[in-house]
């Protein structure tokens, strides 16, 4: 079980319970609040991430986010808006308030978990002393200059290919569906197709020689890097 503590703030009790149940099953520690006022009775700074609905009542999710970002004790806490407000102005308002992501209802639980993991990964990357290399056997990735080295020789990678391989090596033996990879590697590019993932992985396999066999296709499920 991971140690990440999430606070869900949503006026709909059923939604809070759905999120509490599913995120708890993913290994998160989850608390809920049905209003911003109730949320502020908790130790906000103790949470690793907040999931906020915009429509909360007297203190809206937008106002709550503004208050959090203007408090030195809570200003760095990741915020994801999870809301039924889906127009462009609301999205822009959310991001201008410092949201780390903005997800509209209805949503896929699998996608929600992937996007929570992506936000936490970004925050950890910022906070953790930088380790500028990830490796698997004789396959080395320099995260500073974006180089991939195989047995001492440099291999040219595109930026997206680099991100996919890094994700695989950092999460050996973890299954990623095509949708997971689209969400994590192409988060802002809604036009990208599943076929793009398949083509990228085919190219990566060719480039990394004998380690191409480590990228295993799970029929009907996705891909994983087996180590």
mmCIF file of C-alpha atoms in Angstrom:
data_model
loop_
_atom_site.group_PDB
_atom_site.id
_atom_site.type_symbol
_atom_site.label_atom_id
_atom_site.label_comp_id
_atom_site.label_asym_id
_atom_site.label_seq_id
_atom_site.Cartn_x
_atom_site.Cartn_y
_atom_site.Cartn_z
ATOM 1 C CA UNK A 1 0.000 0.000 0.000
ATOM 2 C CA UNK A 2 1.273 3.487 -0.788
ATOM 3 C CA UNK A 3 1.242 6.232 1.826
ATOM 4 C CA UNK A 4 -0.472 8.973 -0.161
ATOM 5 C CA UNK A 5 -3.362 10.680 1.611
ATOM 6 C CA UNK A 6 -6.161 12.135 -0.545
ATOM 7 C CA UNK A 7 -8.995 14.430 0.531
ATOM 8 C CA UNK A 8 -12.138 14.277 -1.637
ATOM 9 C CA UNK A 9 -14.362 17.376 -1.384
ATOM 10 C CA UNK A 10 -17.749 16.930 -3.067
ATOM 11 C CA UNK A 11 -21.306 17.801 -1.977
ATOM 12 C CA UNK A 12 -22.618 14.504 -3.383
ATOM 13 C CA UNK A 13 -22.243 11.847 -0.702
ATOM 14 C CA UNK A 14 -22.628 8.988 -3.203
ATOM 15 C CA UNK A 15 -19.755 10.370 -5.295
ATOM 16 C CA UNK A 16 -17.576 10.704 -2.210
ATOM 17 C CA UNK A 17 -18.223 7.095 -1.256
ATOM 18 C CA UNK A 18 -17.553 5.820 -4.788
ATOM 19 C CA UNK A 19 -14.229 7.661 -4.832
ATOM 20 C CA UNK A 20 -13.337 6.593 -1.294
ATOM 21 C CA UNK A 21 -14.019 2.926 -2.104
ATOM 22 C CA UNK A 22 -12.157 2.831 -5.412
ATOM 23 C CA UNK A 23 -9.160 4.927 -4.390
ATOM 24 C CA UNK A 24 -8.797 2.941 -1.173
ATOM 25 C CA UNK A 25 -8.678 -0.219 -3.305
ATOM 26 C CA UNK A 26 -5.819 1.419 -5.235
ATOM 27 C CA UNK A 27 -3.886 1.755 -1.987
ATOM 28 C CA UNK A 28 -4.553 5.405 -1.157
ATOM 29 C CA UNK A 29 -5.612 6.709 2.248
ATOM 30 C CA UNK A 30 -8.839 8.619 1.591
ATOM 31 C CA UNK A 31 -10.925 11.066 3.604
ATOM 32 C CA UNK A 32 -14.000 12.932 2.388
ATOM 33 C CA UNK A 33 -15.682 16.253 3.099
ATOM 34 C CA UNK A 34 -19.068 17.366 1.787
ATOM 35 C CA UNK A 35 -18.261 21.089 1.742
ATOM 36 C CA UNK A 36 -15.290 23.427 1.736
ATOM 37 C CA UNK A 37 -16.209 24.478 5.257
ATOM 38 C CA UNK A 38 -15.970 20.870 6.454
ATOM 39 C CA UNK A 39 -12.712 20.391 4.551
ATOM 40 C CA UNK A 40 -11.155 23.364 6.350
ATOM 41 C CA UNK A 41 -11.870 21.735 9.717
ATOM 42 C CA UNK A 42 -9.323 19.085 8.736
ATOM 43 C CA UNK A 43 -5.553 19.479 8.593
ATOM 44 C CA UNK A 44 -5.407 20.343 4.895
ATOM 45 C CA UNK A 45 -1.606 20.551 4.878
ATOM 46 C CA UNK A 46 -1.443 16.873 5.915
ATOM 47 C CA UNK A 47 -2.878 15.693 2.581
ATOM 48 C CA UNK A 48 -0.820 14.766 -0.462
ATOM 49 C CA UNK A 49 -3.575 15.638 -2.954
ATOM 50 C CA UNK A 50 -7.038 17.220 -3.063
ATOM 51 C CA UNK A 51 -9.894 16.204 -5.385
ATOM 52 C CA UNK A 52 -12.299 19.160 -5.581
ATOM 53 C CA UNK A 53 -15.756 19.612 -7.058
ATOM 54 C CA UNK A 54 -16.391 23.211 -8.177
ATOM 55 C CA UNK A 55 -20.062 23.317 -7.084
ATOM 56 C CA UNK A 56 -19.807 23.127 -3.303
ATOM 57 C CA UNK A 57 -22.137 25.815 -1.962
ATOM 58 C CA UNK A 58 -21.187 29.021 -0.169
ATOM 59 C CA UNK A 59 -17.472 28.404 -0.654
ATOM 60 C CA UNK A 60 -17.023 27.018 -4.161
ATOM 61 C CA UNK A 61 -14.237 24.713 -5.227
ATOM 62 C CA UNK A 62 -12.655 27.634 -7.085
ATOM 63 C CA UNK A 63 -12.731 29.815 -3.966
ATOM 64 C CA UNK A 64 -11.371 26.957 -1.857
ATOM 65 C CA UNK A 65 -8.494 26.458 -4.300
ATOM 66 C CA UNK A 66 -7.750 30.197 -4.171
ATOM 67 C CA UNK A 67 -7.647 30.091 -0.366
ATOM 68 C CA UNK A 68 -5.381 27.030 -0.400
ATOM 69 C CA UNK A 69 -2.967 28.578 -2.882
ATOM 70 C CA UNK A 70 -2.741 31.763 -0.791
ATOM 71 C CA UNK A 71 -1.877 29.975 2.449
ATOM 72 C CA UNK A 72 1.881 29.284 2.833
ATOM 73 C CA UNK A 73 1.121 26.037 4.689
ATOM 74 C CA UNK A 74 -0.983 24.598 1.862
ATOM 75 C CA UNK A 75 0.085 26.439 -1.304
ATOM 76 C CA UNK A 76 2.036 23.489 -2.738
ATOM 77 C CA UNK A 77 -0.606 20.762 -2.231
ATOM 78 C CA UNK A 78 -1.609 19.237 -5.594
ATOM 79 C CA UNK A 79 -5.201 19.992 -6.606
ATOM 80 C CA UNK A 80 -7.255 18.105 -9.175
ATOM 81 C CA UNK A 81 -10.693 19.454 -10.017
ATOM 82 C CA UNK A 82 -13.133 16.566 -10.526
ATOM 83 C CA UNK A 83 -16.312 18.312 -11.537
ATOM 84 C CA UNK A 84 -19.443 18.458 -13.647
ATOM 85 C CA UNK A 85 -18.457 21.959 -14.824
ATOM 86 C CA UNK A 86 -17.066 21.239 -18.266
ATOM 87 C CA UNK A 87 -17.000 24.501 -20.242
ATOM 88 C CA UNK A 88 -13.778 26.124 -21.406
ATOM 89 C CA UNK A 89 -14.015 29.120 -19.069
ATOM 90 C CA UNK A 90 -14.289 26.851 -16.039
ATOM 91 C CA UNK A 91 -11.274 24.824 -17.181
ATOM 92 C CA UNK A 92 -9.238 27.987 -17.669
ATOM 93 C CA UNK A 93 -10.315 29.296 -14.267
ATOM 94 C CA UNK A 94 -9.263 26.022 -12.652
ATOM 95 C CA UNK A 95 -5.817 26.032 -14.233
ATOM 96 C CA UNK A 96 -5.334 29.756 -13.547
ATOM 97 C CA UNK A 97 -5.976 29.018 -9.876
ATOM 98 C CA UNK A 98 -3.085 26.565 -9.948
ATOM 99 C CA UNK A 99 -4.885 23.258 -10.484
ATOM 100 C CA UNK A 100 -2.622 20.363 -11.434
ATOM 101 C CA UNK A 101 -5.381 18.763 -13.518
ATOM 102 C CA UNK A 102 -9.046 19.263 -14.403
ATOM 103 C CA UNK A 103 -11.249 16.208 -14.985
ATOM 104 C CA UNK A 104 -14.916 16.390 -15.921
ATOM 105 C CA UNK A 105 -17.734 14.066 -14.896
ATOM 106 C CA UNK A 106 -18.610 11.427 -15.955
ATOM 107 C CA UNK A 107 -15.114 9.983 -15.824
ATOM 108 C CA UNK A 108 -13.322 6.657 -16.102
ATOM 109 C CA UNK A 109 -11.993 5.387 -12.781
ATOM 110 C CA UNK A 110 -8.990 3.886 -14.579
ATOM 111 C CA UNK A 111 -8.198 7.246 -16.183
ATOM 112 C CA UNK A 112 -8.708 9.065 -12.873
ATOM 113 C CA UNK A 113 -6.207 6.780 -11.128
ATOM 114 C CA UNK A 114 -3.705 7.215 -13.982
ATOM 115 C CA UNK A 115 -3.996 10.989 -13.797
ATOM 116 C CA UNK A 116 -3.680 11.018 -9.998
ATOM 117 C CA UNK A 117 -0.548 8.888 -10.327
ATOM 118 C CA UNK A 118 0.809 11.247 -12.995
ATOM 119 C CA UNK A 119 0.308 14.306 -10.769
ATOM 120 C CA UNK A 120 1.913 12.608 -7.772
ATOM 121 C CA UNK A 121 4.810 11.453 -9.960
ATOM 122 C CA UNK A 122 5.396 15.029 -11.178
ATOM 123 C CA UNK A 123 5.312 16.393 -7.633
ATOM 124 C CA UNK A 124 7.692 13.711 -6.363
ATOM 125 C CA UNK A 125 10.060 14.433 -9.246
ATOM 126 C CA UNK A 126 10.169 18.090 -8.180
ATOM 127 C CA UNK A 127 10.603 17.353 -4.475
ATOM 128 C CA UNK A 128 12.988 14.416 -4.579
ATOM 129 C CA UNK A 129 16.739 14.928 -5.103
ATOM 130 C CA UNK A 130 17.297 14.388 -8.784
ATOM 131 C CA UNK A 131 18.604 11.013 -9.870
ATOM 132 C CA UNK A 132 19.538 11.803 -13.446
ATOM 133 C CA UNK A 133 19.700 8.211 -14.651
ATOM 134 C CA UNK A 134 17.455 5.153 -14.820
ATOM 135 C CA UNK A 135 18.851 1.856 -15.986
ATOM 136 C CA UNK A 136 18.056 -1.727 -16.766
ATOM 137 C CA UNK A 137 21.123 -3.916 -17.098
ATOM 138 C CA UNK A 138 23.198 -2.350 -19.938
ATOM 139 C CA UNK A 139 20.370 -0.019 -21.013
ATOM 140 C CA UNK A 140 20.837 3.439 -19.490
ATOM 141 C CA UNK A 141 18.712 6.597 -19.747
ATOM 142 C CA UNK A 142 20.161 9.998 -18.846
ATOM 143 C CA UNK A 143 17.213 12.103 -17.689
ATOM 144 C CA UNK A 144 19.111 15.376 -17.910
ATOM 145 C CA UNK A 145 20.211 15.311 -21.533
ATOM 146 C CA UNK A 146 17.582 12.754 -22.674
ATOM 147 C CA UNK A 147 20.171 10.263 -23.932
ATOM 148 C CA UNK A 148 19.592 6.536 -24.246
ATOM 149 C CA UNK A 149 22.750 4.415 -24.114
ATOM 150 C CA UNK A 150 22.884 0.721 -24.985
ATOM 151 C CA UNK A 151 26.105 -1.029 -24.003
ATOM 152 C CA UNK A 152 27.955 2.289 -24.290
ATOM 153 C CA UNK A 153 26.468 3.406 -27.629
ATOM 154 C CA UNK A 154 23.946 6.233 -27.916
ATOM 155 C CA UNK A 155 20.549 5.477 -29.503
ATOM 156 C CA UNK A 156 18.445 8.302 -30.919
ATOM 157 C CA UNK A 157 14.976 8.524 -29.362
ATOM 158 C CA UNK A 158 12.086 10.897 -29.966
ATOM 159 C CA UNK A 159 10.744 12.677 -26.886
ATOM 160 C CA UNK A 160 7.640 10.466 -26.661
ATOM 161 C CA UNK A 161 9.651 7.273 -27.172
ATOM 162 C CA UNK A 162 11.951 8.407 -24.368
ATOM 163 C CA UNK A 163 8.996 9.029 -22.033
ATOM 164 C CA UNK A 164 7.485 5.596 -22.758
ATOM 165 C CA UNK A 165 10.750 3.736 -22.166
ATOM 166 C CA UNK A 166 11.391 5.710 -18.967
ATOM 167 C CA UNK A 167 7.901 4.826 -17.730
ATOM 168 C CA UNK A 168 8.508 1.127 -18.464
ATOM 169 C CA UNK A 169 11.929 0.930 -16.816
ATOM 170 C CA UNK A 170 10.772 2.845 -13.732
ATOM 171 C CA UNK A 171 7.766 0.517 -13.413
ATOM 172 C CA UNK A 172 9.177 -2.897 -14.327
ATOM 173 C CA UNK A 173 6.538 -5.653 -14.507
ATOM 174 C CA UNK A 174 3.648 -3.158 -14.285
ATOM 175 C CA UNK A 175 0.929 -3.461 -16.927
ATOM 176 C CA UNK A 176 0.006 -0.308 -18.857
ATOM 177 C CA UNK A 177 -3.061 -0.275 -21.077
ATOM 178 C CA UNK A 178 -2.967 1.795 -24.261
ATOM 179 C CA UNK A 179 -5.275 4.264 -22.533
ATOM 180 C CA UNK A 180 -2.865 4.509 -19.581
ATOM 181 C CA UNK A 181 -0.010 5.316 -21.960
ATOM 182 C CA UNK A 182 -2.076 7.877 -23.876
ATOM 183 C CA UNK A 183 -3.013 9.575 -20.599
ATOM 184 C CA UNK A 184 0.523 9.588 -19.187
ATOM 185 C CA UNK A 185 2.555 10.332 -22.323
ATOM 186 C CA UNK A 186 0.104 12.370 -24.434
ATOM 187 C CA UNK A 187 -2.043 14.049 -21.718
ATOM 188 C CA UNK A 188 -2.930 17.171 -23.711
ATOM 189 C CA UNK A 189 -3.270 15.584 -27.149
ATOM 190 C CA UNK A 190 -6.807 14.204 -27.474
ATOM 191 C CA UNK A 191 -6.379 13.368 -31.173
ATOM 192 C CA UNK A 192 -3.721 10.708 -30.575
ATOM 193 C CA UNK A 193 -4.907 7.166 -31.420
ATOM 194 C CA UNK A 194 -4.151 3.746 -29.929
ATOM 195 C CA UNK A 195 -2.264 2.997 -33.125
ATOM 196 C CA UNK A 196 0.233 5.728 -32.207
ATOM 197 C CA UNK A 197 1.089 3.816 -29.032
ATOM 198 C CA UNK A 198 1.606 0.568 -30.956
ATOM 199 C CA UNK A 199 3.851 2.222 -33.545
ATOM 200 C CA UNK A 200 5.939 3.942 -30.849
ATOM 201 C CA UNK A 201 6.466 0.679 -28.974
ATOM 202 C CA UNK A 202 7.419 -1.161 -32.179
ATOM 203 C CA UNK A 203 10.093 1.477 -32.809
ATOM 204 C CA UNK A 204 11.359 1.295 -29.223
ATOM 205 C CA UNK A 205 11.685 -2.494 -29.440
ATOM 206 C CA UNK A 206 13.838 -2.193 -32.556
ATOM 207 C CA UNK A 207 16.031 0.502 -31.044
ATOM 208 C CA UNK A 208 16.858 -1.282 -27.789
ATOM 209 C CA UNK A 209 18.031 -4.506 -29.425
ATOM 210 C CA UNK A 210 17.933 -7.542 -27.130
ATOM 211 C CA UNK A 211 15.897 -5.643 -24.528
ATOM 212 C CA UNK A 212 13.055 -5.292 -27.020
ATOM 213 C CA UNK A 213 11.988 -8.748 -25.844
ATOM 214 C CA UNK A 214 11.387 -7.315 -22.372
ATOM 215 C CA UNK A 215 8.503 -5.198 -23.694
ATOM 216 C CA UNK A 216 5.744 -7.783 -23.657
ATOM 217 C CA UNK A 217 2.335 -7.425 -25.303
ATOM 218 C CA UNK A 218 -0.508 -8.651 -23.111
ATOM 219 C CA UNK A 219 -3.207 -9.511 -25.647
ATOM 220 C CA UNK A 220 -6.338 -7.478 -25.052
ATOM 221 C CA UNK A 221 -4.750 -5.689 -22.085
ATOM 222 C CA UNK A 222 -1.688 -3.641 -22.967
ATOM 223 C CA UNK A 223 2.076 -3.674 -22.470
ATOM 224 C CA UNK A 224 4.593 -4.193 -19.710
ATOM 225 C CA UNK A 225 8.374 -4.214 -19.395
ATOM 226 C CA UNK A 226 9.262 -7.547 -17.802
ATOM 227 C CA UNK A 227 12.467 -7.686 -15.836
#
